[in-house]
Amino acid sequence: MATRVREMRKSPRQQRSRATAEVIVTAAARVLAGGGWGGFTTNAVAAAAGVSIGSVYQYFADKAALLEAVRRRHHEQVLAVLAEAAARPPAERAQALIDGMIVAHGPAPGLHHALLQQRPASDGALDREFEAEYLRLYAALFPDGGDAALAARVLASAVEGVIHDAACAGGLEGAVLRRELTTLASAYMAARVAGGPWPEGATRPITAGTALDAQACEDQ
Amino acid sequence: MATRVREMRKSPRQQRSRATAEVIVTAAARVLAGGGWGGFTTNAVAAAAGVSIGSVYQYFADKAALLEAVRRRHHEQVLAVLAEAAARPPAERAQALIDGMIVAHGPAPGLHHALLQQRPASDGALDREFEAEYLRLYAALFPDGGDAALAARVLASAVEGVIHDAACAGGLEGAVLRRELTTLASAYMAARVAGGPWPEGATRPITAGTALDAQACEDQ
Amino acid sequence: MATRVREMRKSPRQQRSRATAEVIVTAAARVLAGGGWGGFTTNAVAAAAGVSIGSVYQYFADKAALLEAVRRRHHEQVLAVLAEAAARPPAERAQALIDGMIVAHGPAPGLHHALLQQRPASDGALDREFEAEYLRLYAALFPDGGDAALAARVLASAVEGVIHDAACAGGLEGAVLRRELTTLASAYMAARVAGGPWPEGATRPITAGTALDAQACEDQ
Amino acid sequence: MATRVREMRKSPRQQRSRATAEVIVTAAARVLAGGGWGGFTTNAVAAAAGVSIGSVYQYFADKAALLEAVRRRHHEQVLAVLAEAAARPPAERAQALIDGMIVAHGPAPGLHHALLQQRPASDGALDREFEAEYLRLYAALFPDGGDAALAARVLASAVEGVIHDAACAGGLEGAVLRRELTTLASAYMAARVAGGPWPEGATRPITAGTALDAQACEDQ
DNA sequence: AATGAATGAGAGTTCATTCAT
DNA sequence: TATGAATGAACTCTCATTCAT
């Protein structure tokens, strides 16, 4: 798979072109979420979309570009959830966050993790952009005191981990998990406001900036 | 990759044999952790181990058997950490858990997630066995009241998620993350003892039993 | 080589597809007849057909499916010769049989034996079907008295043996061999009608039924 | 497999060496007859012989040399049968030939054909030598008139074909086949003495000399 | 002499990608 | 534009052969 990403090979000006591209991206997301990386072949996507393999390459330069489109679409959903939660009063944020994330992951369990953790090498620019916005919005859930960036990373990773595993295990739709996750998020948020087990103003070796360079795990 | 796992093709009797098999498994773990599933080819493992591809197949029936050996070795380390933590007095458990997990993941960041989340289809029997023991030990960290099995799943997923992401981002070795994670674990444990936001004795749709059936996400 | 035979992977709809599949089967027959089992590699077939290895797998699921197609084509030719001979008056049968078989084996000496005697394990169902028809038609060459099934087996094996060896030795096209073989077939047919050196109605431990179970020599 | 045949790498002077070499050849014949060319691997032979693969290469330069030894042993048995038959009075020859050949092929059905028809490339010198003797002895079964060499080839091929196929089908040991084959051989011999359907002194394009050049079918 | 661990060329097969129609 | 046949690099796995012990 080529590393270079040319994105859309053609800007779909006509109505039908845009529709075809949409169909392909949707099929790709379904194939990736349902069959994992092992089943994510260009021919499988074409078949799932009901078009020929030639048509896939008419709209996407290569497999990486197709994957990029899937990624972008998912990212938009997740960022919308985060923005929604940050707009709520602090007391409702944990609940809004958890509910939104559960909803966002419901239809395609595993997609988020597949996209973030196992991505084949890409140029990463778009991912970095997304990750920055993602962490910024997560940080907005916390009051400014302490190290909101670090807390954002920890909470984001924890929530993602639980939701992904639950999606795999099949318990994502249950009310119990929702409440348990809200407990986790609330407890963590509260503990940080009350002051952690360490003195305020401790060094902060992990920053949002560090997170943005997280290319080490690419291609996993 | 064959579904059936025959594991070791021959039991190495000579000194050299055992050593070679060890070298291969170690190299396989390094390749998987460092290059992800995309880079996990039998030739890459052979090259990393400094042996010929024939030697890999002298000890492992196929790629799946090799993967199985890597999995088994990692599982043993993780279970040891959990057993260690559960043996401590309650007040020290969170710290022991976090420290041990960080150490276990340090040399091979991403290995645990690669093994659990992104695995190609395998027969799953060994994984189920591991997962049962894994969750049982996690549950042992909680007092019996409430739904320890559910809490175990949530905490396990959260800790794994944070450690994996931190390992990818490169901040795993920092003391700050260690304290932050301990805060997360402690806060969650404490919140569950104090009583969550829902009435005691709520229904528990997600149980350890459910977790054991978590084959839905395989091959992701 | 897989035991299960899926035969044609895709039914070629376009003109070019059908032609390519034909070219591949023809090349496969040529490779098998000319180079034997040792030279029958998928890459050799692709090269002989003048196509890429990918094209071979576009039409045939695996090596066994390709072999199956070769087998089927040859079987049809042989059965046609036998049906032709059986339709003649008794006096001409031996000549018609020998002539037809020589013609059928001419372009691909060794193919018949390669297919029947030296085949790697296959599921055998198709072979059994062919063999039943093959022996039935051979038996039709004899009058019903005596044990036509046994005589059919003996004559079939004898004729095949001579033709194959002659094809290998290069004398298949000679008129002398044709006459000699006709002598053999005629003499045997006549001897059986006249009564053999044993009493009529002897026990017949070898039957057509036994022949149909002749899977013991597979993979030779 | 190397084309060059170095035969025995060492002359087994000691008693034990000779015994080991014998064991290996016997095992090789068993493996070849029982598992066909597909199962005829050097490691399988070593395992069947109960020695290490290293020991096989101690006595045989390569796989071809091992095969050559198997071939030679079988050839000796067949030539002995032919010599025996030729020494009998004409009336008993057909019976003696058939009986001897059936006995020779009994323990290893398929070995003769495997050796003659499917041999990987070898230098052929030994085979030619065998084949010359083989046809000479077969020709000795016929009176000198006519073309004894051609008749020898035809009869040899016919008898081999029937015996091999019968061995495969499992009916080799039956008395009925023995009598049927004797009928075939007797009828053919008698027909040639009485004069065939063609004038005496016809041209003879196929000669023993031609047969000796039969390298076209090698590696089949 | 005997052993069996190690080697690596080569075989079967997949799949991202191109291009003639 | 859309199609799908064709391509070939790369991957998994086998087995003849060597050589240190």
PDB file of C-alpha atoms in Angstrom, chain C residues 32-39 109-111 113-114 117-118 147 150-151 153-172 174-177 179-184 187-188 191-192 196-199 202-206 210-211 213-220, chain D residues 32-39 109-111 113-114 117-118 147 150-151 153-172 174-177 179-184 187-188 191-192 196-199 202-206 210-211 213-220:
ATOM      1  CA  LEU C  32       1.364 -32.513 -17.457  1.00  0.00           C
ATOM      2  CA  ALA C  33       1.754 -34.725 -20.503  1.00  0.00           C
ATOM      3  CA  GLY C  34       5.162 -33.389 -21.384  1.00  0.00           C
ATOM      4  CA  GLY C  35       6.794 -32.871 -18.037  1.00  0.00           C
ATOM      5  CA  GLY C  36       4.924 -35.292 -15.823  1.00  0.00           C
ATOM      6  CA  TRP C  37       3.916 -34.653 -12.254  1.00  0.00           C
ATOM      7  CA  GLY C  38       7.329 -33.329 -11.425  1.00  0.00           C
ATOM      8  CA  GLY C  39       7.009 -30.478 -13.870  1.00  0.00           C
ATOM      9  CA  PRO C 109       1.222 -39.011 -24.782  1.00  0.00           C
ATOM     10  CA  GLY C 110       1.277 -39.941 -21.161  1.00  0.00           C
ATOM     11  CA  LEU C 111      -1.643 -37.771 -20.191  1.00  0.00           C
ATOM     12  CA  HIS C 113      -1.710 -42.568 -17.512  1.00  0.00           C
ATOM     13  CA  ALA C 114      -0.629 -39.489 -15.646  1.00  0.00           C
ATOM     14  CA  GLN C 117      -2.265 -43.711 -12.287  1.00  0.00           C
ATOM     15  CA  GLN C 118      -0.088 -41.052 -10.849  1.00  0.00           C
ATOM     16  CA  ASP C 147     -17.385 -62.279 -17.521  1.00  0.00           C
ATOM     17  CA  LEU C 150     -13.410 -58.751 -16.065  1.00  0.00           C
ATOM     18  CA  ALA C 151     -12.511 -58.950 -19.728  1.00  0.00           C
ATOM     19  CA  ARG C 153     -10.737 -54.491 -17.251  1.00  0.00           C
ATOM     20  CA  VAL C 154      -8.063 -56.721 -18.684  1.00  0.00           C
ATOM     21  CA  LEU C 155      -8.384 -55.371 -22.196  1.00  0.00           C
ATOM     22  CA  ALA C 156      -8.541 -51.763 -21.048  1.00  0.00           C
ATOM     23  CA  SER C 157      -5.414 -52.135 -18.967  1.00  0.00           C
ATOM     24  CA  ALA C 158      -3.560 -53.971 -21.700  1.00  0.00           C
ATOM     25  CA  VAL C 159      -4.407 -51.442 -24.388  1.00  0.00           C
ATOM     26  CA  GLU C 160      -3.584 -48.529 -22.148  1.00  0.00           C
ATOM     27  CA  GLY C 161      -0.322 -50.084 -21.146  1.00  0.00           C
ATOM     28  CA  VAL C 162       0.783 -50.656 -24.709  1.00  0.00           C
ATOM     29  CA  ILE C 163      -0.335 -47.272 -25.966  1.00  0.00           C
ATOM     30  CA  HIS C 164       1.265 -45.427 -23.113  1.00  0.00           C
ATOM     31  CA  ASP C 165       4.564 -47.190 -23.411  1.00  0.00           C
ATOM     32  CA  ALA C 166       4.556 -46.772 -27.162  1.00  0.00           C
ATOM     33  CA  ALA C 167       3.771 -43.102 -26.792  1.00  0.00           C
ATOM     34  CA  CYS C 168       6.742 -42.779 -24.470  1.00  0.00           C
ATOM     35  CA  ALA C 169       8.968 -44.688 -26.843  1.00  0.00           C
ATOM     36  CA  GLY C 170       7.831 -42.595 -29.761  1.00  0.00           C
ATOM     37  CA  GLY C 171       6.338 -45.325 -31.947  1.00  0.00           C
ATOM     38  CA  LEU C 172       2.718 -44.445 -31.446  1.00  0.00           C
ATOM     39  CA  GLY C 174       3.488 -46.178 -36.712  1.00  0.00           C
ATOM     40  CA  ALA C 175       1.138 -48.437 -38.655  1.00  0.00           C
ATOM     41  CA  VAL C 176       2.896 -51.516 -37.341  1.00  0.00           C
ATOM     42  CA  LEU C 177       1.993 -50.884 -33.749  1.00  0.00           C
ATOM     43  CA  ARG C 179      -1.780 -53.639 -36.418  1.00  0.00           C
ATOM     44  CA  GLU C 180       0.020 -55.389 -33.590  1.00  0.00           C
ATOM     45  CA  LEU C 181      -2.340 -53.923 -31.034  1.00  0.00           C
ATOM     46  CA  THR C 182      -5.307 -54.906 -33.124  1.00  0.00           C
ATOM     47  CA  THR C 183      -3.929 -58.431 -33.175  1.00  0.00           C
ATOM     48  CA  LEU C 184      -3.694 -58.395 -29.428  1.00  0.00           C
ATOM     49  CA  ALA C 187      -6.932 -62.443 -30.327  1.00  0.00           C
ATOM     50  CA  TYR C 188      -8.072 -61.809 -26.806  1.00  0.00           C
ATOM     51  CA  ALA C 191     -10.091 -66.410 -27.287  1.00  0.00           C
ATOM     52  CA  ARG C 192     -12.702 -65.379 -24.784  1.00  0.00           C
ATOM     53  CA  GLY C 196     -10.450 -69.823 -22.361  1.00  0.00           C
ATOM     54  CA  PRO C 197      -8.178 -72.484 -20.904  1.00  0.00           C
ATOM     55  CA  TRP C 198     -10.429 -72.703 -17.893  1.00  0.00           C
ATOM     56  CA  PRO C 199     -13.943 -74.140 -17.487  1.00  0.00           C
ATOM     57  CA  ALA C 202     -15.546 -70.114 -13.127  1.00  0.00           C
ATOM     58  CA  THR C 203     -15.789 -67.974 -10.069  1.00  0.00           C
ATOM     59  CA  ARG C 204     -15.153 -64.318 -10.694  1.00  0.00           C
ATOM     60  CA  PRO C 205     -13.543 -62.663  -7.734  1.00  0.00           C
ATOM     61  CA  ILE C 206     -12.725 -59.560  -9.741  1.00  0.00           C
ATOM     62  CA  THR C 210     -14.118 -54.072  -7.405  1.00  0.00           C
ATOM     63  CA  ALA C 211     -12.666 -51.887 -10.084  1.00  0.00           C
ATOM     64  CA  ASP C 213     -13.295 -49.064  -5.580  1.00  0.00           C
ATOM     65  CA  ALA C 214      -9.826 -48.850  -6.997  1.00  0.00           C
ATOM     66  CA  GLN C 215      -8.730 -45.941  -4.877  1.00  0.00           C
ATOM     67  CA  ALA C 216      -5.877 -47.848  -3.331  1.00  0.00           C
ATOM     68  CA  CYS C 217      -3.395 -46.748  -5.949  1.00  0.00           C
ATOM     69  CA  GLU C 218      -4.216 -43.089  -5.805  1.00  0.00           C
ATOM     70  CA  ASP C 219      -1.396 -40.712  -5.275  1.00  0.00           C
ATOM     71  CA  GLN C 220       0.921 -42.885  -7.218  1.00  0.00           C
TER      72      GLN C 220
ATOM     73  CA  LEU D  32       7.352 -45.263  -2.703  1.00  0.00           C
ATOM     74  CA  ALA D  33       4.966 -48.162  -3.243  1.00  0.00           C
ATOM     75  CA  GLY D  34       2.701 -47.162  -0.394  1.00  0.00           C
ATOM     76  CA  GLY D  35       2.641 -43.416  -0.560  1.00  0.00           C
ATOM     77  CA  GLY D  36       3.455 -42.713  -4.175  1.00  0.00           C
ATOM     78  CA  TRP D  37       5.694 -39.989  -5.406  1.00  0.00           C
ATOM     79  CA  GLY D  38       3.935 -37.427  -3.280  1.00  0.00           C
ATOM     80  CA  GLY D  39       4.967 -39.155  -0.080  1.00  0.00           C
ATOM     81  CA  PRO D 109       1.919 -52.995  -6.028  1.00  0.00           C
ATOM     82  CA  GLY D 110       2.611 -49.983  -8.143  1.00  0.00           C
ATOM     83  CA  LEU D 111       6.326 -50.006  -7.599  1.00  0.00           C
ATOM     84  CA  HIS D 113       5.070 -48.601 -12.773  1.00  0.00           C
ATOM     85  CA  ALA D 114       6.190 -45.906 -10.399  1.00  0.00           C
ATOM     86  CA  GLN D 117       6.774 -44.300 -15.718  1.00  0.00           C
ATOM     87  CA  GLN D 118       7.201 -41.569 -13.217  1.00  0.00           C
ATOM     88  CA  ASP D 147       9.241 -59.372 -35.327  1.00  0.00           C
ATOM     89  CA  LEU D 150       8.025 -55.674 -31.426  1.00  0.00           C
ATOM     90  CA  ALA D 151       5.960 -58.504 -29.999  1.00  0.00           C
ATOM     91  CA  ARG D 153       7.354 -54.749 -26.381  1.00  0.00           C
ATOM     92  CA  VAL D 154       3.655 -55.167 -26.909  1.00  0.00           C
ATOM     93  CA  LEU D 155       3.350 -58.140 -24.597  1.00  0.00           C
ATOM     94  CA  ALA D 156       5.500 -56.564 -21.935  1.00  0.00           C
ATOM     95  CA  SER D 157       3.454 -53.387 -21.937  1.00  0.00           C
ATOM     96  CA  ALA D 158       0.169 -55.243 -21.920  1.00  0.00           C
ATOM     97  CA  VAL D 159       1.121 -57.541 -19.051  1.00  0.00           C
ATOM     98  CA  GLU D 160       2.519 -54.675 -17.023  1.00  0.00           C
ATOM     99  CA  GLY D 161      -0.561 -52.571 -17.635  1.00  0.00           C
ATOM    100  CA  VAL D 162      -2.915 -55.294 -16.505  1.00  0.00           C
ATOM    101  CA  ILE D 163      -0.878 -56.279 -13.485  1.00  0.00           C
ATOM    102  CA  HIS D 164      -0.430 -52.720 -12.340  1.00  0.00           C
ATOM    103  CA  ASP D 165      -4.074 -51.821 -12.675  1.00  0.00           C
ATOM    104  CA  ALA D 166      -5.090 -55.037 -10.977  1.00  0.00           C
ATOM    105  CA  ALA D 167      -2.669 -54.342  -8.162  1.00  0.00           C
ATOM    106  CA  CYS D 168      -4.261 -50.959  -7.739  1.00  0.00           C
ATOM    107  CA  ALA D 169      -7.744 -52.399  -7.831  1.00  0.00           C
ATOM    108  CA  GLY D 170      -6.807 -55.033  -5.321  1.00  0.00           C
ATOM    109  CA  GLY D 171      -7.511 -58.131  -7.384  1.00  0.00           C
ATOM    110  CA  LEU D 172      -3.947 -59.148  -8.028  1.00  0.00           C
ATOM    111  CA  GLY D 174      -7.110 -63.761  -7.395  1.00  0.00           C
ATOM    112  CA  ALA D 175      -6.836 -66.906  -9.492  1.00  0.00           C
ATOM    113  CA  VAL D 176      -9.251 -65.523 -12.043  1.00  0.00           C
ATOM    114  CA  LEU D 177      -7.031 -62.684 -13.069  1.00  0.00           C
ATOM    115  CA  ARG D 179      -6.033 -67.218 -15.795  1.00  0.00           C
ATOM    116  CA  GLU D 180      -7.365 -64.273 -17.718  1.00  0.00           C
ATOM    117  CA  LEU D 181      -3.929 -62.817 -18.147  1.00  0.00           C
ATOM    118  CA  THR D 182      -2.613 -66.175 -19.271  1.00  0.00           C
ATOM    119  CA  THR D 183      -5.367 -66.253 -21.863  1.00  0.00           C
ATOM    120  CA  LEU D 184      -4.300 -62.833 -23.081  1.00  0.00           C
ATOM    121  CA  ALA D 187      -3.770 -65.851 -27.384  1.00  0.00           C
ATOM    122  CA  TYR D 188      -1.351 -63.172 -28.467  1.00  0.00           C
ATOM    123  CA  ALA D 191      -1.902 -65.345 -32.981  1.00  0.00           C
ATOM    124  CA  ARG D 192       1.573 -64.179 -33.869  1.00  0.00           C
ATOM    125  CA  GLY D 196      -1.390 -61.862 -37.907  1.00  0.00           C
ATOM    126  CA  PRO D 197      -3.896 -60.009 -40.028  1.00  0.00           C
ATOM    127  CA  TRP D 198      -1.079 -58.497 -42.013  1.00  0.00           C
ATOM    128  CA  PRO D 199       1.396 -60.062 -44.484  1.00  0.00           C
ATOM    129  CA  ALA D 202       5.923 -56.071 -43.003  1.00  0.00           C
ATOM    130  CA  THR D 203       8.064 -53.072 -42.239  1.00  0.00           C
ATOM    131  CA  ARG D 204       8.998 -52.700 -38.633  1.00  0.00           C
ATOM    132  CA  PRO D 205       9.314 -49.096 -37.626  1.00  0.00           C
ATOM    133  CA  ILE D 206       9.357 -49.944 -33.970  1.00  0.00           C
ATOM    134  CA  THR D 210      13.796 -47.524 -30.575  1.00  0.00           C
ATOM    135  CA  ALA D 211      12.649 -48.733 -27.233  1.00  0.00           C
ATOM    136  CA  ASP D 213      15.892 -44.512 -26.571  1.00  0.00           C
ATOM    137  CA  ALA D 214      12.684 -44.127 -24.710  1.00  0.00           C
ATOM    138  CA  GLN D 215      13.758 -41.090 -22.742  1.00  0.00           C
ATOM    139  CA  ALA D 216      10.814 -39.026 -23.910  1.00  0.00           C
ATOM    140  CA  CYS D 217       8.655 -40.167 -21.041  1.00  0.00           C
ATOM    141  CA  GLU D 218      11.177 -39.651 -18.337  1.00  0.00           C
ATOM    142  CA  ASP D 219      10.254 -37.617 -15.360  1.00  0.00           C
ATOM    143  CA  GLN D 220       6.703 -38.755 -15.601  1.00  0.00           C
TER     144      GLN D 220
END
